[in-house]
Amino acid sequence: MEAFSQSDSKTFKPFPHNDPYGLDNMYISDISADEIWDFSSFSKPDILSFSFFALRTLVHNKLFNKVIGLKIPSQEFRRAMGKKNWDLTNLPNEWRGYFPQLLSNSNKDSIEDKLQTSLSVLGLDDDVSVIDGFDWKDGNQLAGCGIIQKTENEIFPKILDKLISIGNGKIYLRTTRQSFLYLPKIGTDSKTGLFVQDKHSFNFPEFYYYWITLVG
């Protein structure tokens, strides 16, 4: 069963779930200029789903220079969002009425020093130039995404190595051409739990996305 329903060519209604492959198929798909996303099935935000949506929002704005449509979330959802300390300053100003206290805040200073931004902490600032992006922390989970200048493929294995050294838990890294799912095996530092897939990114520009869980 698909994780979203499409009532017409422009309206999408995602459902909450925690499978990064399914969310990848949902949010990293062909983007059209006129889209509406209806989050009424969500009673609360989760960092995995919302960070994928944030990536789509950044890409949509870059491609069409307009705001992606968002159906007003429920009061319950908005109250739950109000308790998050996520930096949403790169999201459209038109959504300010949905998340007023969040769009004026930044959580950059609240993230631990070693996890300030996904690229600076990886020591790859000189290799990858980020145009727009997010970096969020929620409990033991971290998620980040961004649109980048065109870069060489060999950069991303370096990113994966660094994420593994930081996270020690599940990792999902997505680039324009590949996905990397890492499921750590208890008591070993090997990459035997690494699954790599070639991916199609439709009309997306060069981007990165990551989600990791911290252990210990």
CSV table of N, CA, C and O in Angstrom, one decimal, residues 2 4-13:
chain,number,residue,atom,x,y,z
A,2,GLU,N,0.6,2.2,-0.9
A,2,GLU,CA,1.3,3.4,-0.9
A,2,GLU,C,1.2,4.3,0.3
A,2,GLU,O,0.2,4.2,1.0
A,4,PHE,N,1.0,7.4,0.5
A,4,PHE,CA,0.3,8.7,0.3
A,4,PHE,C,-0.8,8.5,-0.7
A,4,PHE,O,-0.8,7.5,-1.5
A,5,SER,N,-1.8,9.3,-0.6
A,5,SER,CA,-2.9,9.2,-1.7
A,5,SER,C,-2.8,10.5,-2.5
A,5,SER,O,-2.5,11.6,-1.9
A,6,GLN,N,-3.2,10.4,-3.7
A,6,GLN,CA,-3.1,11.6,-4.6
A,6,GLN,C,-4.5,11.7,-5.2
A,6,GLN,O,-4.9,11.0,-6.1
A,7,SER,N,-5.3,12.6,-4.6
A,7,SER,CA,-6.7,12.8,-5.0
A,7,SER,C,-6.8,13.4,-6.4
A,7,SER,O,-7.8,13.2,-7.1
A,8,ASP,N,-5.8,14.2,-6.8
A,8,ASP,CA,-5.7,14.7,-8.2
A,8,ASP,C,-4.3,14.9,-8.5
A,8,ASP,O,-3.4,14.5,-7.8
A,9,SER,N,-4.0,15.5,-9.7
A,9,SER,CA,-2.6,15.6,-10.1
A,9,SER,C,-1.8,16.6,-9.2
A,9,SER,O,-0.6,16.7,-9.4
A,10,LYS,N,-2.5,17.3,-8.3
A,10,LYS,CA,-1.8,18.4,-7.6
A,10,LYS,C,-1.8,18.2,-6.1
A,10,LYS,O,-1.1,18.9,-5.4
A,11,THR,N,-2.6,17.3,-5.6
A,11,THR,CA,-2.8,17.2,-4.1
A,11,THR,C,-2.3,15.9,-3.6
A,11,THR,O,-2.6,14.8,-4.1
A,12,PHE,N,-1.4,16.0,-2.6
A,12,PHE,CA,-0.8,14.8,-2.0
A,12,PHE,C,-1.2,14.7,-0.5
A,12,PHE,O,-1.2,15.8,0.2
A,13,LYS,N,-1.5,13.5,0.0
A,13,LYS,CA,-1.9,13.4,1.4
A,13,LYS,C,-1.0,12.3,2.0
A,13,LYS,O,-1.3,11.1,2.0
